[in-house]
PDB file of C-alpha atoms and ligand atoms in Angstrom:
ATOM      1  CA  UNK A   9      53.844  60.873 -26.008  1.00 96.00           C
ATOM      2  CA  UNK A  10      55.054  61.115 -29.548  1.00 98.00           C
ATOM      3  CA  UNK A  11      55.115  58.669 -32.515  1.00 98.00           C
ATOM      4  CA  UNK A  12      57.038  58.123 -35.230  1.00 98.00           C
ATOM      5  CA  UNK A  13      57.441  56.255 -38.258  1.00 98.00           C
ATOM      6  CA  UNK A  14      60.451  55.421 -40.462  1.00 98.00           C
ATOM      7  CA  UNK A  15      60.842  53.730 -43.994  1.00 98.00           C
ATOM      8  CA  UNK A  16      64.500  53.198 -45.650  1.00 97.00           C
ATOM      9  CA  UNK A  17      65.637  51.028 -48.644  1.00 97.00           C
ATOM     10  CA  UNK A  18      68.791  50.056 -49.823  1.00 97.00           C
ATOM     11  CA  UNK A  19      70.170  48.127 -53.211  1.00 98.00           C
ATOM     12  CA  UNK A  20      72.190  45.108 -52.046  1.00 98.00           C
ATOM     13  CA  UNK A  21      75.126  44.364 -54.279  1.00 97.00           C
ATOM     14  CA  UNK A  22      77.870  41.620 -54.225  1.00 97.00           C
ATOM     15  CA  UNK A  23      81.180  41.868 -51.884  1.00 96.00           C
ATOM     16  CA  UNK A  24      79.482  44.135 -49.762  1.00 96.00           C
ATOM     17  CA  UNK A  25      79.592  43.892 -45.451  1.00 96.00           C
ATOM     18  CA  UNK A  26      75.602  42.359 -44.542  1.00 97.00           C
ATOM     19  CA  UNK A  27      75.511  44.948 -41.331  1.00 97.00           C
ATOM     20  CA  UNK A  28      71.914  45.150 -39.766  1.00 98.00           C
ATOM     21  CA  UNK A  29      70.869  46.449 -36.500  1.00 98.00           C
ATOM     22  CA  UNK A  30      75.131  46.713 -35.810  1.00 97.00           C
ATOM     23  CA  UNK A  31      75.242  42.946 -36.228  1.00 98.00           C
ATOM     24  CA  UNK A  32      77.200  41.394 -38.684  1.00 97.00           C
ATOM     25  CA  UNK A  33      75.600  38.403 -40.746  1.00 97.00           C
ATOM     26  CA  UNK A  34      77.247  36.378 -42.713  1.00 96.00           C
ATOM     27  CA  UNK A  35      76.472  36.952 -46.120  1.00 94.00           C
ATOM     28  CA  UNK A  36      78.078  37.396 -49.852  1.00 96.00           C
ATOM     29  CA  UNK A  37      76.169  40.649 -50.321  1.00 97.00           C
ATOM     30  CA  UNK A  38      74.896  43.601 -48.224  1.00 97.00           C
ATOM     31  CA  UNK A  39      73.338  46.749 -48.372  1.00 96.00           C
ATOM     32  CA  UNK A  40      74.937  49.596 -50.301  1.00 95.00           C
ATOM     33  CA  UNK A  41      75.220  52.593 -49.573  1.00 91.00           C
ATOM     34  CA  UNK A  42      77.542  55.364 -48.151  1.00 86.00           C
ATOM     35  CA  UNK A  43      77.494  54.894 -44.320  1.00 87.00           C
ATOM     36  CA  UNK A  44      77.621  50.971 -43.563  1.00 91.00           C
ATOM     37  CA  UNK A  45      73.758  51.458 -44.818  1.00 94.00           C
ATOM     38  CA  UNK A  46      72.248  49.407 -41.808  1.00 97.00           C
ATOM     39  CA  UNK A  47      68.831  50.001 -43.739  1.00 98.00           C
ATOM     40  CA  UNK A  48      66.922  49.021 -40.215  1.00 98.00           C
ATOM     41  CA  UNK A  49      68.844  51.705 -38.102  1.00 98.00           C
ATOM     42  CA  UNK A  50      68.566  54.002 -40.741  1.00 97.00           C
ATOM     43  CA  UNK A  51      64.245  53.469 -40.735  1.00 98.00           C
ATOM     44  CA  UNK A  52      64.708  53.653 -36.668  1.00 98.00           C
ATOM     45  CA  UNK A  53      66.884  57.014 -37.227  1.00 98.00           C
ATOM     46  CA  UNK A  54      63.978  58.761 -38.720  1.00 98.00           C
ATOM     47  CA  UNK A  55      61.348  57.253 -36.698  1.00 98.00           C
ATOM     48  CA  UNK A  56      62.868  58.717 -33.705  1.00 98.00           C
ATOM     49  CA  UNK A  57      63.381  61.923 -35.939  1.00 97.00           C
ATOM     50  CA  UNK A  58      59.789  62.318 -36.829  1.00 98.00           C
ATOM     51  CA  UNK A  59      57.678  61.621 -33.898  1.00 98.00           C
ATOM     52  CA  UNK A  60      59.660  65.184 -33.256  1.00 97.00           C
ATOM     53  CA  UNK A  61      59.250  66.434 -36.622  1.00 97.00           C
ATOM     54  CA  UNK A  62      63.299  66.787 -36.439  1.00 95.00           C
ATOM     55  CA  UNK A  63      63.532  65.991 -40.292  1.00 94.00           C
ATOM     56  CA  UNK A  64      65.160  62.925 -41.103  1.00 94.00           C
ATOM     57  CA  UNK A  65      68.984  61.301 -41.203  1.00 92.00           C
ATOM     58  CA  UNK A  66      69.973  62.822 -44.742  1.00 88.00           C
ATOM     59  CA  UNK A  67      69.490  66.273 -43.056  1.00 86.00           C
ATOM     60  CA  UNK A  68      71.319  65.220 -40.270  1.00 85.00           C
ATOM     61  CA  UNK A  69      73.998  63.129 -41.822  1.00 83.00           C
ATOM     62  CA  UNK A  70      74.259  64.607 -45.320  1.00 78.00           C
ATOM     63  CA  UNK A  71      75.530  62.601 -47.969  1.00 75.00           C
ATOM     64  CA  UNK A  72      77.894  64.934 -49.406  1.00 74.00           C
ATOM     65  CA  UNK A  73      79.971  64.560 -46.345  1.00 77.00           C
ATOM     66  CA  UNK A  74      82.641  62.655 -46.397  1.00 77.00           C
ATOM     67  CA  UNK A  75      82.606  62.573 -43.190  1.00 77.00           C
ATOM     68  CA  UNK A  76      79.896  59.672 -43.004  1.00 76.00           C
ATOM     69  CA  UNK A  77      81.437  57.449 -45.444  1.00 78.00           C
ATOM     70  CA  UNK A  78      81.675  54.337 -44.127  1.00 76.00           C
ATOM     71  CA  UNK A  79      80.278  55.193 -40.890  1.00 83.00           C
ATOM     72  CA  UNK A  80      78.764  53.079 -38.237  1.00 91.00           C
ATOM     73  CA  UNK A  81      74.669  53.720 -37.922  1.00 94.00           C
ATOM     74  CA  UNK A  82      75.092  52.658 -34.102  1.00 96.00           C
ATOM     75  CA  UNK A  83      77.160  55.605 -33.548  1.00 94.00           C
ATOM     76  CA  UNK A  84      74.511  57.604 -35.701  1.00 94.00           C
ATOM     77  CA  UNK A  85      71.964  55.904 -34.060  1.00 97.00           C
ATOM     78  CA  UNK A  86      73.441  57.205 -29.998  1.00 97.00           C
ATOM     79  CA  UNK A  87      73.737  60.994 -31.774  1.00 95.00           C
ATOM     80  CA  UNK A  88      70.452  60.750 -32.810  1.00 96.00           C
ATOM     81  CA  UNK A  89      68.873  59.595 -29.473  1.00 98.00           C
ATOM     82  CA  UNK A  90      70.983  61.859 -27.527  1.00 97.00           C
ATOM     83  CA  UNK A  91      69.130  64.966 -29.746  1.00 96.00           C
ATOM     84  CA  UNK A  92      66.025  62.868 -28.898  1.00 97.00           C
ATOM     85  CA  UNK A  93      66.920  63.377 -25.220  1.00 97.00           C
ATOM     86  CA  UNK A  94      67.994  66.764 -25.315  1.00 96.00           C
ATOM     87  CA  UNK A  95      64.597  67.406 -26.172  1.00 96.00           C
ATOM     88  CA  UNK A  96      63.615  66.180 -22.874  1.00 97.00           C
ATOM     89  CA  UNK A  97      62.347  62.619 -24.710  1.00 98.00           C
ATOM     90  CA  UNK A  98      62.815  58.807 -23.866  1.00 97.00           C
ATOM     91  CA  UNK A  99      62.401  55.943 -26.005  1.00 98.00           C
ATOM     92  CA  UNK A 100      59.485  53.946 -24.965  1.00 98.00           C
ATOM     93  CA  UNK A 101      59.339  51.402 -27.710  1.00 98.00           C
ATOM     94  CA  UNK A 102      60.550  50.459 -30.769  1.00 98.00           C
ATOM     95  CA  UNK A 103      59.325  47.961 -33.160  1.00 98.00           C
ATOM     96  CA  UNK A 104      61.551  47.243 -36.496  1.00 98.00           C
ATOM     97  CA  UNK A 105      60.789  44.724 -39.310  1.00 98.00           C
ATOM     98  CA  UNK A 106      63.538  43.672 -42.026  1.00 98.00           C
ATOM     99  CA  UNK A 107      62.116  42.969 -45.298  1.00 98.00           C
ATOM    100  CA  UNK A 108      64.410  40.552 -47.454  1.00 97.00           C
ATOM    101  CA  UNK A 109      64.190  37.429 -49.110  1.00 97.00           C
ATOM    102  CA  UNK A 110      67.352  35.903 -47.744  1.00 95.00           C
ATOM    103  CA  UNK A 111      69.519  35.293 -46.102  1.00 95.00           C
ATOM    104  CA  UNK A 112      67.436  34.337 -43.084  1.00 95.00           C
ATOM    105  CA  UNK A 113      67.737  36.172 -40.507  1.00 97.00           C
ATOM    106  CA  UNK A 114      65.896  34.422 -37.087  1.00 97.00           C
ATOM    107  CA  UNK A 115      69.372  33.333 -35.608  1.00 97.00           C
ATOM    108  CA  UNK A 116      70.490  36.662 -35.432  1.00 98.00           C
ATOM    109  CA  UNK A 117      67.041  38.489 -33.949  1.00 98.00           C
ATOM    110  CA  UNK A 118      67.967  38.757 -30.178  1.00 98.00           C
ATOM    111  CA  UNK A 119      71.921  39.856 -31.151  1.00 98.00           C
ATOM    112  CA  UNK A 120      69.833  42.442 -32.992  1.00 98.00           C
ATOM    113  CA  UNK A 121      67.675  43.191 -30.090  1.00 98.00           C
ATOM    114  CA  UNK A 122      70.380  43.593 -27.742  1.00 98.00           C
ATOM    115  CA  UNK A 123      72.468  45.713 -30.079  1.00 98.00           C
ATOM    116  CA  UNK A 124      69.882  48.373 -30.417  1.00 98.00           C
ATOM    117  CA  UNK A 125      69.164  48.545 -26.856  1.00 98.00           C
ATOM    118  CA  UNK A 126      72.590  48.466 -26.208  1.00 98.00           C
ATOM    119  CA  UNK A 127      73.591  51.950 -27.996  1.00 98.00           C
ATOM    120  CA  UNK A 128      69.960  52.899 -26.427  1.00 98.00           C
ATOM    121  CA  UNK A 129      70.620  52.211 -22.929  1.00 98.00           C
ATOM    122  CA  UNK A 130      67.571  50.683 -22.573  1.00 97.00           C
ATOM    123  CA  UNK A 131      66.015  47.431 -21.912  1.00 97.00           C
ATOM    124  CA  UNK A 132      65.886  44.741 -24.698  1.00 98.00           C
ATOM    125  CA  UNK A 133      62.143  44.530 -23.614  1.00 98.00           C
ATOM    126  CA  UNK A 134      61.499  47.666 -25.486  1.00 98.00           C
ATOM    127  CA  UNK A 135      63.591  46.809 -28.789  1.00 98.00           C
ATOM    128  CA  UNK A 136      61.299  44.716 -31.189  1.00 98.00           C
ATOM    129  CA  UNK A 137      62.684  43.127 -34.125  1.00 98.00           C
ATOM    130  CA  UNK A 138      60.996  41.620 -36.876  1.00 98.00           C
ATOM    131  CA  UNK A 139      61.671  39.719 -40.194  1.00 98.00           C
ATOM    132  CA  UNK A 140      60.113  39.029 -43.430  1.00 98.00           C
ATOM    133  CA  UNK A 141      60.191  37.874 -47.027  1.00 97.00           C
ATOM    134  CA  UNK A 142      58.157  39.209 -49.770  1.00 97.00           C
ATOM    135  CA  UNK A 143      57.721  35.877 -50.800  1.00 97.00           C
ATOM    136  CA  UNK A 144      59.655  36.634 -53.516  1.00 97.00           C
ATOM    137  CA  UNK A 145      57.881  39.590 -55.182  1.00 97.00           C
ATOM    138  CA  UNK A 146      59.457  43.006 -56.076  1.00 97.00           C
ATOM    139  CA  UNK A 147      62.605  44.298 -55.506  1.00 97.00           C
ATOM    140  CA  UNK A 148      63.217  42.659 -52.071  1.00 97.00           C
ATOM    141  CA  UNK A 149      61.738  39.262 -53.272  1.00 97.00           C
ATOM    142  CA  UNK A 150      64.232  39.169 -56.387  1.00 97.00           C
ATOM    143  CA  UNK A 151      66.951  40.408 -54.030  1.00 95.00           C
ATOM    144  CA  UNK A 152      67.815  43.740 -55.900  1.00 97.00           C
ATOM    145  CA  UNK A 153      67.731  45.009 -52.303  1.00 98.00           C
ATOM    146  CA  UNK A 154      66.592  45.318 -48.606  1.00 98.00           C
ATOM    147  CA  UNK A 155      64.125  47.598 -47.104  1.00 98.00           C
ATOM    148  CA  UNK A 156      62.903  47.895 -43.390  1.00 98.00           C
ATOM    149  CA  UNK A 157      60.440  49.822 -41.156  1.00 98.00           C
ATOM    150  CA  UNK A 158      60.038  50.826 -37.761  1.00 98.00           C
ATOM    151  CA  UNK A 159      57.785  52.530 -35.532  1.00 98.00           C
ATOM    152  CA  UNK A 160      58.844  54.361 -32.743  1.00 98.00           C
ATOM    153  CA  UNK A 161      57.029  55.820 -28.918  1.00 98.00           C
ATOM    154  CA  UNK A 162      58.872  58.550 -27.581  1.00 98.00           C
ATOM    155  CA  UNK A 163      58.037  59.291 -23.917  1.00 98.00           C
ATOM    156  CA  UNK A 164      58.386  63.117 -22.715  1.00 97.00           C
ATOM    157  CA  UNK A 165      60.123  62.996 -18.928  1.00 87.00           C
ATOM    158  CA  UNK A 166      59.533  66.906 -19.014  1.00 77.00           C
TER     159      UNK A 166
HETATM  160 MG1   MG B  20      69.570  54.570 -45.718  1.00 66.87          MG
END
């Protein structure tokens, strides 16, 4: 078994698409950035990354690149898991949480769910998905931007 954990943040800024976990909510702003910036994929990128001490998604999907602008974290999200099973790994679990302070996001949870384990191929039984506020404190709270975490348990089939 191997575990990993993964942090991202994002600004969010006006005009923007709201993409998170490869759902689209309905929003007037969204997380910058130059892939789509699906800040929760991007934390569940580099939790899968480190439980195998891979490095993390800006090695793998350097900025600089034009080829990532604009891309679609579910399709970085399938390369990523297929390294993870080239390495003779399966997911076991993943648990996410989305911290920001609106707009709120419970209707959209088990489209979320299904998404990830979706582009997984895996049951939605293993995809957790969590949200919070910061009850209005910090950068999330005053809506400057969007962070999420997620912990991940990588199960060797070797
Ligand atoms: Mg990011």
């Amino acid at each position: 078994m191997r575990i990993g954990f993964g942090y991202d943040a994002h600004k969010l800024k006006a005009g923007r698409q709201c993409v998170l976990c490869g759902v689209v909510i309905p929003c007037k702003f969204g997380p910058d950035g130059h892939s789509d910036a699906d800040v929760p994929l991007h934390a569940l990128m580099d939790a899968m990354l480190g439980a195998l001490a891979l490095g993390d998604i800006g090695v793998l999907f350097p900025v600089k690149d034009e080829k990532w602008r604009g891309a679609s974290s579910v399709e970085m999200l399938k390369d990523v898991y297929a390294l993870v099973q080239g390495r003779g790994y399966a997911l076991g679990n993943a648990d996410i949480t989305i911290v920001l302070e609106e707009p709120y996001l419970s209707p959209y949870i088990t489209q979320m769910r299904e998404k990830v384990a979706d582009a997984l191929g895996t049951d939605i039984g293993r995809i957790s998905v969590k949200a919070t506020t910061e009850e209005k404190m910090g950068f999330t709270g005053d809506g400057t931007g969007i962070s999420a975490t997620a912990a991940v348990l990588l199960l060797s089939y070797t």
